[in-house]
Short mmCIF file of C-alpha atoms in Angstrom, two decimals:
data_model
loop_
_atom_site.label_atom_id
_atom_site.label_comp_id
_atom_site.label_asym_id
_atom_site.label_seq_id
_atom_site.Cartn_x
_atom_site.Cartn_y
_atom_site.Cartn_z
CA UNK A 22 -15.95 -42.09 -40.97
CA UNK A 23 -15.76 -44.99 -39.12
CA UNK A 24 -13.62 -48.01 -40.57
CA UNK A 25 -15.04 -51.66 -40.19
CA UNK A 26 -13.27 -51.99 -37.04
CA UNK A 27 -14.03 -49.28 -35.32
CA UNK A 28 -17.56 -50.14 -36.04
CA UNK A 29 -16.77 -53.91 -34.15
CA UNK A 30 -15.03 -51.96 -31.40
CA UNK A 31 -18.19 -49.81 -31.20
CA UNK A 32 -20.28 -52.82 -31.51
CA UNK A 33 -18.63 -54.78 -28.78
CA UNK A 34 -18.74 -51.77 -26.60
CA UNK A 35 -22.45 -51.63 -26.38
CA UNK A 36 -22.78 -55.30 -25.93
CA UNK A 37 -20.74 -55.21 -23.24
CA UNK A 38 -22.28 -52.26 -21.52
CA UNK A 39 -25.63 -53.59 -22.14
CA UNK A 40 -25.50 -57.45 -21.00
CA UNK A 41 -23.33 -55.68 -17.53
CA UNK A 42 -26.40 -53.57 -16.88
CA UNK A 43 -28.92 -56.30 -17.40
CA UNK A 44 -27.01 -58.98 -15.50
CA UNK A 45 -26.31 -56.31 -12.72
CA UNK A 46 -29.88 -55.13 -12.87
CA UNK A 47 -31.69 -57.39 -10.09
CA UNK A 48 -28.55 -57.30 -7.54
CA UNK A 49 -28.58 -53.52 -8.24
CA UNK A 50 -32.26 -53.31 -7.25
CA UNK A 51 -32.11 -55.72 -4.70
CA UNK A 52 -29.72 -53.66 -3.00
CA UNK A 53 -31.76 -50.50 -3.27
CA UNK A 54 -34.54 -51.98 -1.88
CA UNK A 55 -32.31 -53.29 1.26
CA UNK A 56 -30.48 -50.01 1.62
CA UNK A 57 -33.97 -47.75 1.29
CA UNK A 58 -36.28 -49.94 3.55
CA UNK A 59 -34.04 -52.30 5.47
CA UNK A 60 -33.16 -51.99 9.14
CA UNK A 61 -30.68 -54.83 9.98
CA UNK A 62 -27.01 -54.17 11.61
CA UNK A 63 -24.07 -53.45 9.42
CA UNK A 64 -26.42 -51.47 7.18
CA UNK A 65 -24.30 -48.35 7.52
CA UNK A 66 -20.97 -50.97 6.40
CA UNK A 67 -23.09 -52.97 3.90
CA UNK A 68 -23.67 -49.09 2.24
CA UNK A 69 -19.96 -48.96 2.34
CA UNK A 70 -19.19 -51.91 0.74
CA UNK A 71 -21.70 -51.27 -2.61
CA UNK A 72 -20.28 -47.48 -2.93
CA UNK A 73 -16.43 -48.86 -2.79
CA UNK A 74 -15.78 -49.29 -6.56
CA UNK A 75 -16.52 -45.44 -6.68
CA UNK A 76 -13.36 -44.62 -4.40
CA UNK A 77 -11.19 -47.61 -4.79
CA UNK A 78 -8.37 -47.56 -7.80
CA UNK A 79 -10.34 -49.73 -10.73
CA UNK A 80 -7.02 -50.98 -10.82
CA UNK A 81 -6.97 -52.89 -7.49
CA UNK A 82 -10.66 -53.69 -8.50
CA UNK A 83 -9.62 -55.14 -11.27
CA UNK A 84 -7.08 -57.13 -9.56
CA UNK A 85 -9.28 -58.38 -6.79
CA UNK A 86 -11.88 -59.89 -10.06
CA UNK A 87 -8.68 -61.53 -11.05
CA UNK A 88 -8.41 -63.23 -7.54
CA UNK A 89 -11.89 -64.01 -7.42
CA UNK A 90 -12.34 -65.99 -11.06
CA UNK A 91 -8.76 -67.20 -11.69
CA UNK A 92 -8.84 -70.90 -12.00
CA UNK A 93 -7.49 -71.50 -8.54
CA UNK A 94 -10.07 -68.26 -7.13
CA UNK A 95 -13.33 -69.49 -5.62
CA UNK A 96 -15.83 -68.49 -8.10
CA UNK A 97 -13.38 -68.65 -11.31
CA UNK A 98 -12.07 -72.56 -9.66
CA UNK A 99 -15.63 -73.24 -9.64
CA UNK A 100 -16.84 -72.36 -12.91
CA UNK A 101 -13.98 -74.18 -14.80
CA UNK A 102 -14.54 -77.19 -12.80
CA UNK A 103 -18.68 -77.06 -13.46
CA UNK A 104 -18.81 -75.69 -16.40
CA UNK A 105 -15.51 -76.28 -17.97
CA UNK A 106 -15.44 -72.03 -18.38
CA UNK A 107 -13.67 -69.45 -17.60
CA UNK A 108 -13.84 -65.67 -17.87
CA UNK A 109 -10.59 -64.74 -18.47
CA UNK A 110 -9.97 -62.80 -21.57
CA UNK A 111 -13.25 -63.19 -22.67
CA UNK A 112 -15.51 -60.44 -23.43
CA UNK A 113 -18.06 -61.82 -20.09
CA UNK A 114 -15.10 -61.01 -18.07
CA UNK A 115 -15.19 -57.37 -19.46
CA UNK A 116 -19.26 -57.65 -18.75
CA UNK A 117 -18.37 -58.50 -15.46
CA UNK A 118 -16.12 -55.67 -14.76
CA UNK A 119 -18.15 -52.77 -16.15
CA UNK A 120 -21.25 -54.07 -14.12
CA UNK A 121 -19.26 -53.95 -10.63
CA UNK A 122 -17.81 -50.42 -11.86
CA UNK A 123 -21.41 -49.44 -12.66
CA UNK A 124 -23.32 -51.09 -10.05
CA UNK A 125 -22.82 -48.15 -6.85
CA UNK A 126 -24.24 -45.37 -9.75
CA UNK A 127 -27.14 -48.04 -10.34
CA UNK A 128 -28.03 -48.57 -6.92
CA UNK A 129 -27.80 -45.17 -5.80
CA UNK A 130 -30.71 -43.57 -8.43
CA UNK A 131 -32.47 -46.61 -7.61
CA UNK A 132 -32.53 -45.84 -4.27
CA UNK A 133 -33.33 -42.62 -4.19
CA UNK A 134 -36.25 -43.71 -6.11
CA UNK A 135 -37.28 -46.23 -3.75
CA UNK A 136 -37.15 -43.71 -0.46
CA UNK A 137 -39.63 -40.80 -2.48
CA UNK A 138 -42.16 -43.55 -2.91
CA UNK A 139 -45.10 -42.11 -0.36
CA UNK A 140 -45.03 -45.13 1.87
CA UNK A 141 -48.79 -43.37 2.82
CA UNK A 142 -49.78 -44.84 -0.18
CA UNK A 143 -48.75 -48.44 0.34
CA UNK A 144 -50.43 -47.55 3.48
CA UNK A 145 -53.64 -47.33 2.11
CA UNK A 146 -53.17 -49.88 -0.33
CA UNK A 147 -52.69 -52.26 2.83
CA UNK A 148 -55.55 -51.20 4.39
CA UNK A 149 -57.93 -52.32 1.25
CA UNK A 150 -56.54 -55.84 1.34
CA UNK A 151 -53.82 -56.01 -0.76
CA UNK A 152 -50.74 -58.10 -0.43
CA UNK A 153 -47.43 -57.37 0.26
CA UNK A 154 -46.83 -58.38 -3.41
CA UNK A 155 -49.45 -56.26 -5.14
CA UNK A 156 -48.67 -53.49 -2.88
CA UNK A 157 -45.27 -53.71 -4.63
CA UNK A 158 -46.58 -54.74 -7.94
CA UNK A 159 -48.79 -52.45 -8.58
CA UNK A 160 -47.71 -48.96 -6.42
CA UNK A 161 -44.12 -48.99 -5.29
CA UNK A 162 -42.37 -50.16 -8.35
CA UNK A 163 -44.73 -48.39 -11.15
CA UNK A 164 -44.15 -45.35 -8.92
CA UNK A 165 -39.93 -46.06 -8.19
CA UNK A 166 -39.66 -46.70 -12.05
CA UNK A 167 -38.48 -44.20 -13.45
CA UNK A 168 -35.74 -43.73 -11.19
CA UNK A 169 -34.79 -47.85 -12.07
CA UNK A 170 -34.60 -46.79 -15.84
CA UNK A 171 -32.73 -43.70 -14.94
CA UNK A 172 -30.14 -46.02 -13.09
CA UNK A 173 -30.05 -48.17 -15.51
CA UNK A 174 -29.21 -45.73 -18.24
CA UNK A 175 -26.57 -44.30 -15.59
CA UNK A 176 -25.25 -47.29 -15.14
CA UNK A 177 -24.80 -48.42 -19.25
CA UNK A 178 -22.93 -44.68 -19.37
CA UNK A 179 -20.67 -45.84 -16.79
CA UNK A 180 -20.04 -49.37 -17.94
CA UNK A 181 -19.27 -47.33 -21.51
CA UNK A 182 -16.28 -45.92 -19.95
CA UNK A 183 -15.13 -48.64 -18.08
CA UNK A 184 -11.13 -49.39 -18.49
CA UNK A 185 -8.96 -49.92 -15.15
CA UNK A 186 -10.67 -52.57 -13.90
CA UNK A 187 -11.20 -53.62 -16.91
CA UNK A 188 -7.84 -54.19 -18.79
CA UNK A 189 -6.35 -55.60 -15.03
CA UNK A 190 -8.90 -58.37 -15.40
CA UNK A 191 -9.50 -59.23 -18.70
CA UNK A 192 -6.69 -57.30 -20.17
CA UNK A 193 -6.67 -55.85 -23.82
CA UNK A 194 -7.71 -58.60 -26.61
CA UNK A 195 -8.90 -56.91 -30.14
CA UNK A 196 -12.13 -58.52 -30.90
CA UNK A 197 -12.54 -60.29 -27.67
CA UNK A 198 -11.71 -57.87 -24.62
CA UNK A 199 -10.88 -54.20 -26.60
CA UNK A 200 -14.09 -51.88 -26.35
CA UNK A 201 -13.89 -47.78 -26.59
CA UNK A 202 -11.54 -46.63 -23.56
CA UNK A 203 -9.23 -49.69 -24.13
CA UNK A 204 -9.14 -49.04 -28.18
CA UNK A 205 -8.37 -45.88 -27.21
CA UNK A 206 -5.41 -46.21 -24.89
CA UNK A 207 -4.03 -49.10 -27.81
CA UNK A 208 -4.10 -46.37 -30.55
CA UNK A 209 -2.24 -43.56 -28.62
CA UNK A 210 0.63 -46.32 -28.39
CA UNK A 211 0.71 -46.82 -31.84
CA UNK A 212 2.69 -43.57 -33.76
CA UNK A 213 0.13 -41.98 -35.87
CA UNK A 214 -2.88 -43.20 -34.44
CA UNK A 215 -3.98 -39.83 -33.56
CA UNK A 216 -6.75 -40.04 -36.10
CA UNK A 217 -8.38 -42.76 -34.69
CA UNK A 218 -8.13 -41.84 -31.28
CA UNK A 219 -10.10 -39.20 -32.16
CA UNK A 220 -12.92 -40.40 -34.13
CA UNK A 221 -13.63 -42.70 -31.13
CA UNK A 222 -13.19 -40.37 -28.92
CA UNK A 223 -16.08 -38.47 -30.41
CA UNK A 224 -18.03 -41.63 -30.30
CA UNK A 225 -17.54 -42.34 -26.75
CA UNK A 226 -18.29 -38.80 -25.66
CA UNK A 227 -21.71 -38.80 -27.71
CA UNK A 228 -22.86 -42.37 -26.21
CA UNK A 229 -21.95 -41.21 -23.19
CA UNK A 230 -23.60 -37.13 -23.05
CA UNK A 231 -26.79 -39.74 -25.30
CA UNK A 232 -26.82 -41.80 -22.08
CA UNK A 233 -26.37 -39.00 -19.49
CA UNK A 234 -29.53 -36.88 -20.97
CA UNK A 235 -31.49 -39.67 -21.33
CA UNK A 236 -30.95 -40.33 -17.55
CA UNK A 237 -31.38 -36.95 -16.39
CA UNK A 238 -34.81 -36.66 -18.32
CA UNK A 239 -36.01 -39.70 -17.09
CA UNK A 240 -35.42 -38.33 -13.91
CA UNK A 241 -37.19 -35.05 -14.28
CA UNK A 242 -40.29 -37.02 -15.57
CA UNK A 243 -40.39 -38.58 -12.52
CA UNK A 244 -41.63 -34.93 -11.51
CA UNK A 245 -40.15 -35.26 -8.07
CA UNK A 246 -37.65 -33.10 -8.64
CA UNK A 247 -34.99 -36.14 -8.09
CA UNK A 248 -31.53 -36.05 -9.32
CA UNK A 249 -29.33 -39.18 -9.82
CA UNK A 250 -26.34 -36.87 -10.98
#
């Protein structure tokens, strides 16, 4: 049984998986959409540069989000001196890191989604008069929608399990900063912290397999036989 902690540790753990997801959402698709129908130069780099947080250390991403919204960083420098905030050891700095971790998984099932749309069909639905906008509105996204929820599901599992980037960034701050992987790596420190280790252990592995399934038969509803795995 969970104690009250755990249960905020838990707690904070699915907020910040779920506001990274969200916020990351319309970049994520945006991106698809580029990568799946664009043809502009430095596609083949720009394809690179999304899928990089897969093969670069989450350490050095980490570091490079400290760069980027330290006070003296351009976007961090900027927000202090706006908005008088900053991210730093703050739980939206932990948002922010498990959305770039989970935004290459994101964008690739929403791609995929994107390129099986039959683009015979928004054809046709040219051809009858309809705008570029209702061609999207009403046939390619109801049609590329399952793979964006798949994604998005992808994605949350992802952000779940987020920790080098994360605790490089925003570092490890109970109540602030400390979801699952973090809370987990702080107990093995601690001598006789096995126990608790492993109850959230079990909790992270069922969100995550929850979040996995869920994508996988989103997928297959799709009936096109796509898989985001």
């Amino acid at each position: 049984m969970l104690t009250s902690a755990e249960w905020g540790i838990v707690a904070l753990s699915l907020q910040v998986g779920g506001i990274a997801v969200l916020a990351t959402l319309p970049i994520a698709f945006g991106l698809a959409w580029l990568l799946a129908r664009g043809r502009f130069p430095g596609k083949i780099l720009l394809d690179g540069l999304v899928h990089l947080p897969l093969v670069v250390p989450p350490v050095v991403t980490g570091w490079l989000l400290l760069l980027t919204f330290a006070p003296a960083g351009p976007i961090g420098g900027w927000l202090e001196s706006w908005f008088g905030i900053s991210v730093l050891f703050r739980w939206t700095g932990a948002a922010i890191a498990a959305g770039v971790m989970a935004l290459p998984l994101m964008v690739r099932a929403m791609r995929l989604s994107i390129e099986a749309v039959d683009r015979r069909l928004e054809g046709a639905a040219r051809t009858l008069g309809a705008s570029p906008w209702r061609v999207f509105r009403t046939v390619t996204l109801p049609l590329s929608l399952p793979g964006i929820l798949a994604g998005l599901v992808l994605g949350f599992a992802r952000a779940l399990g987020e920790f080098g980037a994360t605790i490089t960034f925003v570092s490890n701050v109970p109540g602030e900063t400390e979801t699952l992987p973090l809370a987990i790596y702080a107990a093995l420190q601690v001598p006789g912290g096995e126990a608790m280790v492993l109850r959230l252990a079990i909790i992270s592995v069922l969100l995550s397999l929850a979040a996995l399934v869920a994508s996988e038969l989103i997928a297959r509803r799709a009936g096109r036989g796509m898989h985001v795995l």
